[in-house]
Amino acid sequence: MQHDELTHQIIAASYAVHNTLGPGFLEKVYENALYIELLNRGISSKQQVGIPVFYRQVQVGDYVADMLVEQCVLIELKAVETTHSKHEAQLVNYLTATGLNIGLLINFGSSVTVKRKYRTFKK
């Protein structure tokens, strides 16, 4: 499955979750529901994926991404009124640390918003 098709399916699953649950839940509730929705659609995913950060072959830190889908798309979930540039930077840092090329910042605030982020700049 190509990245565009996969991200479209993830976005559709996000809308299905939000349409069912509505706004107001904690991020973890949406994460668990999205995980179930993706599995029901035959899309493999992992929750709370550890991402080690290295400097000169020494681990100097680690992050935890909310989800990894099909081993190629990182997902960072939020349940806030509006996302900020720091949330986008967080996702790009995860992409840089993993070497993955694409991630989705999905906000389950009052309505679903999605921002597609790339490890390298794309217009």
mmCIF file with all atom_site columns, C-alpha atoms in Angstrom:
data_model
loop_
_atom_site.group_PDB
_atom_site.id
_atom_site.type_symbol
_atom_site.label_atom_id
_atom_site.label_alt_id
_atom_site.label_comp_id
_atom_site.label_asym_id
_atom_site.label_entity_id
_atom_site.label_seq_id
_atom_site.pdbx_PDB_ins_code
_atom_site.Cartn_x
_atom_site.Cartn_y
_atom_site.Cartn_z
_atom_site.occupancy
_atom_site.B_iso_or_equiv
_atom_site.pdbx_formal_charge
_atom_site.auth_seq_id
_atom_site.auth_comp_id
_atom_site.auth_asym_id
_atom_site.auth_atom_id
_atom_site.pdbx_PDB_model_num
ATOM 1   C CA . MET A 1 1   ? 0.000   0.000  0.000  1.00 0.00 ? 1   MET A CA 1
ATOM 2   C CA . GLN A 1 2   ? 1.381   3.425  -0.920 1.00 0.00 ? 2   GLN A CA 1
ATOM 3   C CA . HIS A 1 3   ? 1.746   6.220  1.640  1.00 0.00 ? 3   HIS A CA 1
ATOM 4   C CA . ASP A 1 4   ? -1.037  8.348  0.130  1.00 0.00 ? 4   ASP A CA 1
ATOM 5   C CA . GLU A 1 5   ? -3.534  5.502  0.190  1.00 0.00 ? 5   GLU A CA 1
ATOM 6   C CA . LEU A 1 6   ? -2.508  4.494  3.707  1.00 0.00 ? 6   LEU A CA 1
ATOM 7   C CA . THR A 1 7   ? -2.729  8.036  5.094  1.00 0.00 ? 7   THR A CA 1
ATOM 8   C CA . HIS A 1 8   ? -6.165  8.444  3.500  1.00 0.00 ? 8   HIS A CA 1
ATOM 9   C CA . GLN A 1 9   ? -7.312  5.263  5.255  1.00 0.00 ? 9   GLN A CA 1
ATOM 10  C CA . ILE A 1 10  ? -5.879  6.451  8.591  1.00 0.00 ? 10  ILE A CA 1
ATOM 11  C CA . ILE A 1 11  ? -7.663  9.783  8.207  1.00 0.00 ? 11  ILE A CA 1
ATOM 12  C CA . ALA A 1 12  ? -10.939 8.028  7.355  1.00 0.00 ? 12  ALA A CA 1
ATOM 13  C CA . ALA A 1 13  ? -10.534 5.843  10.442 1.00 0.00 ? 13  ALA A CA 1
ATOM 14  C CA . SER A 1 14  ? -9.917  8.975  12.550 1.00 0.00 ? 14  SER A CA 1
ATOM 15  C CA . TYR A 1 15  ? -13.165 10.528 11.332 1.00 0.00 ? 15  TYR A CA 1
ATOM 16  C CA . ALA A 1 16  ? -15.019 7.290  12.096 1.00 0.00 ? 16  ALA A CA 1
ATOM 17  C CA . VAL A 1 17  ? -13.670 7.349  15.662 1.00 0.00 ? 17  VAL A CA 1
ATOM 18  C CA . HIS A 1 18  ? -14.605 10.997 16.165 1.00 0.00 ? 18  HIS A CA 1
ATOM 19  C CA . ASN A 1 19  ? -18.057 10.520 14.626 1.00 0.00 ? 19  ASN A CA 1
ATOM 20  C CA . THR A 1 20  ? -18.692 7.680  17.072 1.00 0.00 ? 20  THR A CA 1
ATOM 21  C CA . LEU A 1 21  ? -17.153 9.121  20.250 1.00 0.00 ? 21  LEU A CA 1
ATOM 22  C CA . GLY A 1 22  ? -17.552 12.845 19.649 1.00 0.00 ? 22  GLY A CA 1
ATOM 23  C CA . PRO A 1 23  ? -15.370 15.496 21.287 1.00 0.00 ? 23  PRO A CA 1
ATOM 24  C CA . GLY A 1 24  ? -14.247 15.781 24.879 1.00 0.00 ? 24  GLY A CA 1
ATOM 25  C CA . PHE A 1 25  ? -12.364 12.583 25.658 1.00 0.00 ? 25  PHE A CA 1
ATOM 26  C CA . LEU A 1 26  ? -8.737  12.308 26.682 1.00 0.00 ? 26  LEU A CA 1
ATOM 27  C CA . GLU A 1 27  ? -6.108  11.602 24.055 1.00 0.00 ? 27  GLU A CA 1
ATOM 28  C CA . LYS A 1 28  ? -5.624  8.014  25.278 1.00 0.00 ? 28  LYS A CA 1
ATOM 29  C CA . VAL A 1 29  ? -9.301  7.196  24.649 1.00 0.00 ? 29  VAL A CA 1
ATOM 30  C CA . TYR A 1 30  ? -8.967  8.313  21.023 1.00 0.00 ? 30  TYR A CA 1
ATOM 31  C CA . GLU A 1 31  ? -5.683  6.429  20.684 1.00 0.00 ? 31  GLU A CA 1
ATOM 32  C CA . ASN A 1 32  ? -7.257  3.183  21.872 1.00 0.00 ? 32  ASN A CA 1
ATOM 33  C CA . ALA A 1 33  ? -10.316 3.667  19.658 1.00 0.00 ? 33  ALA A CA 1
ATOM 34  C CA . LEU A 1 34  ? -8.201  4.489  16.589 1.00 0.00 ? 34  LEU A CA 1
ATOM 35  C CA . TYR A 1 35  ? -6.093  1.398  17.223 1.00 0.00 ? 35  TYR A CA 1
ATOM 36  C CA . ILE A 1 36  ? -9.257  -0.760 17.246 1.00 0.00 ? 36  ILE A CA 1
ATOM 37  C CA . GLU A 1 37  ? -10.638 1.000  14.153 1.00 0.00 ? 37  GLU A CA 1
ATOM 38  C CA . LEU A 1 38  ? -7.416  0.436  12.211 1.00 0.00 ? 38  LEU A CA 1
ATOM 39  C CA . LEU A 1 39  ? -7.303  -3.236 13.195 1.00 0.00 ? 39  LEU A CA 1
ATOM 40  C CA . ASN A 1 40  ? -10.934 -3.660 12.109 1.00 0.00 ? 40  ASN A CA 1
ATOM 41  C CA . ARG A 1 41  ? -9.932  -2.219 8.725  1.00 0.00 ? 41  ARG A CA 1
ATOM 42  C CA . GLY A 1 42  ? -7.063  -4.709 8.393  1.00 0.00 ? 42  GLY A CA 1
ATOM 43  C CA . ILE A 1 43  ? -4.356  -2.099 9.009  1.00 0.00 ? 43  ILE A CA 1
ATOM 44  C CA . SER A 1 44  ? -1.592  -3.122 11.389 1.00 0.00 ? 44  SER A CA 1
ATOM 45  C CA . SER A 1 45  ? -0.493  -0.636 14.020 1.00 0.00 ? 45  SER A CA 1
ATOM 46  C CA . LYS A 1 46  ? 1.368   -0.424 17.299 1.00 0.00 ? 46  LYS A CA 1
ATOM 47  C CA . GLN A 1 47  ? 0.685   1.907  20.200 1.00 0.00 ? 47  GLN A CA 1
ATOM 48  C CA . GLN A 1 48  ? 3.237   3.765  22.344 1.00 0.00 ? 48  GLN A CA 1
ATOM 49  C CA . VAL A 1 49  ? 6.264   3.016  20.180 1.00 0.00 ? 49  VAL A CA 1
ATOM 50  C CA . GLY A 1 50  ? 9.663   3.773  21.722 1.00 0.00 ? 50  GLY A CA 1
ATOM 51  C CA . ILE A 1 51  ? 12.027  5.903  19.633 1.00 0.00 ? 51  ILE A CA 1
ATOM 52  C CA . PRO A 1 52  ? 15.640  6.036  20.815 1.00 0.00 ? 52  PRO A CA 1
ATOM 53  C CA . VAL A 1 53  ? 17.729  9.121  19.946 1.00 0.00 ? 53  VAL A CA 1
ATOM 54  C CA . PHE A 1 54  ? 21.453  8.706  19.324 1.00 0.00 ? 54  PHE A CA 1
ATOM 55  C CA . TYR A 1 55  ? 24.397  11.065 19.300 1.00 0.00 ? 55  TYR A CA 1
ATOM 56  C CA . ARG A 1 56  ? 27.676  9.571  18.041 1.00 0.00 ? 56  ARG A CA 1
ATOM 57  C CA . GLN A 1 57  ? 26.328  6.045  18.480 1.00 0.00 ? 57  GLN A CA 1
ATOM 58  C CA . VAL A 1 58  ? 25.360  6.724  22.113 1.00 0.00 ? 58  VAL A CA 1
ATOM 59  C CA . GLN A 1 59  ? 21.716  6.809  23.124 1.00 0.00 ? 59  GLN A CA 1
ATOM 60  C CA . VAL A 1 60  ? 21.068  10.260 24.571 1.00 0.00 ? 60  VAL A CA 1
ATOM 61  C CA . GLY A 1 61  ? 17.300  10.166 24.866 1.00 0.00 ? 61  GLY A CA 1
ATOM 62  C CA . ASP A 1 62  ? 14.125  8.535  23.815 1.00 0.00 ? 62  ASP A CA 1
ATOM 63  C CA . TYR A 1 63  ? 10.669  9.524  22.708 1.00 0.00 ? 63  TYR A CA 1
ATOM 64  C CA . VAL A 1 64  ? 7.397   7.625  22.633 1.00 0.00 ? 64  VAL A CA 1
ATOM 65  C CA . ALA A 1 65  ? 5.218   8.035  19.554 1.00 0.00 ? 65  ALA A CA 1
ATOM 66  C CA . ASP A 1 66  ? 1.493   7.436  19.955 1.00 0.00 ? 66  ASP A CA 1
ATOM 67  C CA . MET A 1 67  ? 1.195   5.047  17.019 1.00 0.00 ? 67  MET A CA 1
ATOM 68  C CA . LEU A 1 68  ? 3.133   3.446  14.192 1.00 0.00 ? 68  LEU A CA 1
ATOM 69  C CA . VAL A 1 69  ? 0.989   2.235  11.304 1.00 0.00 ? 69  VAL A CA 1
ATOM 70  C CA . GLU A 1 70  ? 2.127   -0.441 8.853  1.00 0.00 ? 70  GLU A CA 1
ATOM 71  C CA . GLN A 1 71  ? 5.720   0.195  9.992  1.00 0.00 ? 71  GLN A CA 1
ATOM 72  C CA . CYS A 1 72  ? 5.862   3.353  7.849  1.00 0.00 ? 72  CYS A CA 1
ATOM 73  C CA . VAL A 1 73  ? 3.556   6.134  9.134  1.00 0.00 ? 73  VAL A CA 1
ATOM 74  C CA . LEU A 1 74  ? 3.996   7.714  12.564 1.00 0.00 ? 74  LEU A CA 1
ATOM 75  C CA . ILE A 1 75  ? 0.935   9.191  14.208 1.00 0.00 ? 75  ILE A CA 1
ATOM 76  C CA . GLU A 1 76  ? 0.944   11.794 16.951 1.00 0.00 ? 76  GLU A CA 1
ATOM 77  C CA . LEU A 1 77  ? -2.478  12.275 18.526 1.00 0.00 ? 77  LEU A CA 1
ATOM 78  C CA . LYS A 1 78  ? -3.817  15.275 20.372 1.00 0.00 ? 78  LYS A CA 1
ATOM 79  C CA . ALA A 1 79  ? -7.134  16.133 21.994 1.00 0.00 ? 79  ALA A CA 1
ATOM 80  C CA . VAL A 1 80  ? -6.769  19.895 22.284 1.00 0.00 ? 80  VAL A CA 1
ATOM 81  C CA . GLU A 1 81  ? -8.649  22.965 21.088 1.00 0.00 ? 81  GLU A CA 1
ATOM 82  C CA . THR A 1 82  ? -5.963  23.785 18.502 1.00 0.00 ? 82  THR A CA 1
ATOM 83  C CA . THR A 1 83  ? -2.602  22.298 17.659 1.00 0.00 ? 83  THR A CA 1
ATOM 84  C CA . HIS A 1 84  ? 0.546   24.405 17.802 1.00 0.00 ? 84  HIS A CA 1
ATOM 85  C CA . SER A 1 85  ? 3.814   24.467 15.922 1.00 0.00 ? 85  SER A CA 1
ATOM 86  C CA . LYS A 1 86  ? 5.466   22.665 18.865 1.00 0.00 ? 86  LYS A CA 1
ATOM 87  C CA . HIS A 1 87  ? 3.209   19.655 18.190 1.00 0.00 ? 87  HIS A CA 1
ATOM 88  C CA . GLU A 1 88  ? 4.310   19.658 14.553 1.00 0.00 ? 88  GLU A CA 1
ATOM 89  C CA . ALA A 1 89  ? 7.965   19.967 15.586 1.00 0.00 ? 89  ALA A CA 1
ATOM 90  C CA . GLN A 1 90  ? 7.513   17.033 17.958 1.00 0.00 ? 90  GLN A CA 1
ATOM 91  C CA . LEU A 1 91  ? 6.303   14.835 15.098 1.00 0.00 ? 91  LEU A CA 1
ATOM 92  C CA . VAL A 1 92  ? 9.127   15.946 12.796 1.00 0.00 ? 92  VAL A CA 1
ATOM 93  C CA . ASN A 1 93  ? 11.627  15.095 15.570 1.00 0.00 ? 93  ASN A CA 1
ATOM 94  C CA . TYR A 1 94  ? 10.112  11.610 15.777 1.00 0.00 ? 94  TYR A CA 1
ATOM 95  C CA . LEU A 1 95  ? 10.418  11.219 12.007 1.00 0.00 ? 95  LEU A CA 1
ATOM 96  C CA . THR A 1 96  ? 14.047  12.352 12.110 1.00 0.00 ? 96  THR A CA 1
ATOM 97  C CA . ALA A 1 97  ? 14.902  9.946  14.931 1.00 0.00 ? 97  ALA A CA 1
ATOM 98  C CA . THR A 1 98  ? 13.253  6.971  13.185 1.00 0.00 ? 98  THR A CA 1
ATOM 99  C CA . GLY A 1 99  ? 14.252  7.768  9.606  1.00 0.00 ? 99  GLY A CA 1
ATOM 100 C CA . LEU A 1 100 ? 10.611  7.432  8.562  1.00 0.00 ? 100 LEU A CA 1
ATOM 101 C CA . ASN A 1 101 ? 9.387   9.872  5.941  1.00 0.00 ? 101 ASN A CA 1
ATOM 102 C CA . ILE A 1 102 ? 5.767   10.639 6.806  1.00 0.00 ? 102 ILE A CA 1
ATOM 103 C CA . GLY A 1 103 ? 3.682   11.281 9.879  1.00 0.00 ? 103 GLY A CA 1
ATOM 104 C CA . LEU A 1 104 ? 0.219   12.526 10.734 1.00 0.00 ? 104 LEU A CA 1
ATOM 105 C CA . LEU A 1 105 ? -0.646  14.941 13.516 1.00 0.00 ? 105 LEU A CA 1
ATOM 106 C CA . ILE A 1 106 ? -4.278  14.137 14.289 1.00 0.00 ? 106 ILE A CA 1
ATOM 107 C CA . ASN A 1 107 ? -6.229  16.325 16.670 1.00 0.00 ? 107 ASN A CA 1
ATOM 108 C CA . PHE A 1 108 ? -9.512  15.030 18.107 1.00 0.00 ? 108 PHE A CA 1
ATOM 109 C CA . GLY A 1 109 ? -10.534 18.443 19.464 1.00 0.00 ? 109 GLY A CA 1
ATOM 110 C CA . SER A 1 110 ? -14.009 19.776 18.730 1.00 0.00 ? 110 SER A CA 1
ATOM 111 C CA . SER A 1 111 ? -13.576 18.384 15.207 1.00 0.00 ? 111 SER A CA 1
ATOM 112 C CA . VAL A 1 112 ? -10.879 16.226 13.615 1.00 0.00 ? 112 VAL A CA 1
ATOM 113 C CA . THR A 1 113 ? -7.948  18.083 12.084 1.00 0.00 ? 113 THR A CA 1
ATOM 114 C CA . VAL A 1 114 ? -5.036  16.395 10.370 1.00 0.00 ? 114 VAL A CA 1
ATOM 115 C CA . LYS A 1 115 ? -1.639  17.747 9.407  1.00 0.00 ? 115 LYS A CA 1
ATOM 116 C CA . ARG A 1 116 ? 0.663   15.700 7.233  1.00 0.00 ? 116 ARG A CA 1
ATOM 117 C CA . LYS A 1 117 ? 4.329   16.157 8.138  1.00 0.00 ? 117 LYS A CA 1
ATOM 118 C CA . TYR A 1 118 ? 7.442   14.974 6.336  1.00 0.00 ? 118 TYR A CA 1
ATOM 119 C CA . ARG A 1 119 ? 10.953  14.313 7.615  1.00 0.00 ? 119 ARG A CA 1
ATOM 120 C CA . THR A 1 120 ? 12.316  16.435 4.786  1.00 0.00 ? 120 THR A CA 1
ATOM 121 C CA . PHE A 1 121 ? 10.615  19.614 3.634  1.00 0.00 ? 121 PHE A CA 1
ATOM 122 C CA . LYS A 1 122 ? 7.955   19.201 0.946  1.00 0.00 ? 122 LYS A CA 1
ATOM 123 C CA . LYS A 1 123 ? 5.779   21.948 -0.501 1.00 0.00 ? 123 LYS A CA 1
#
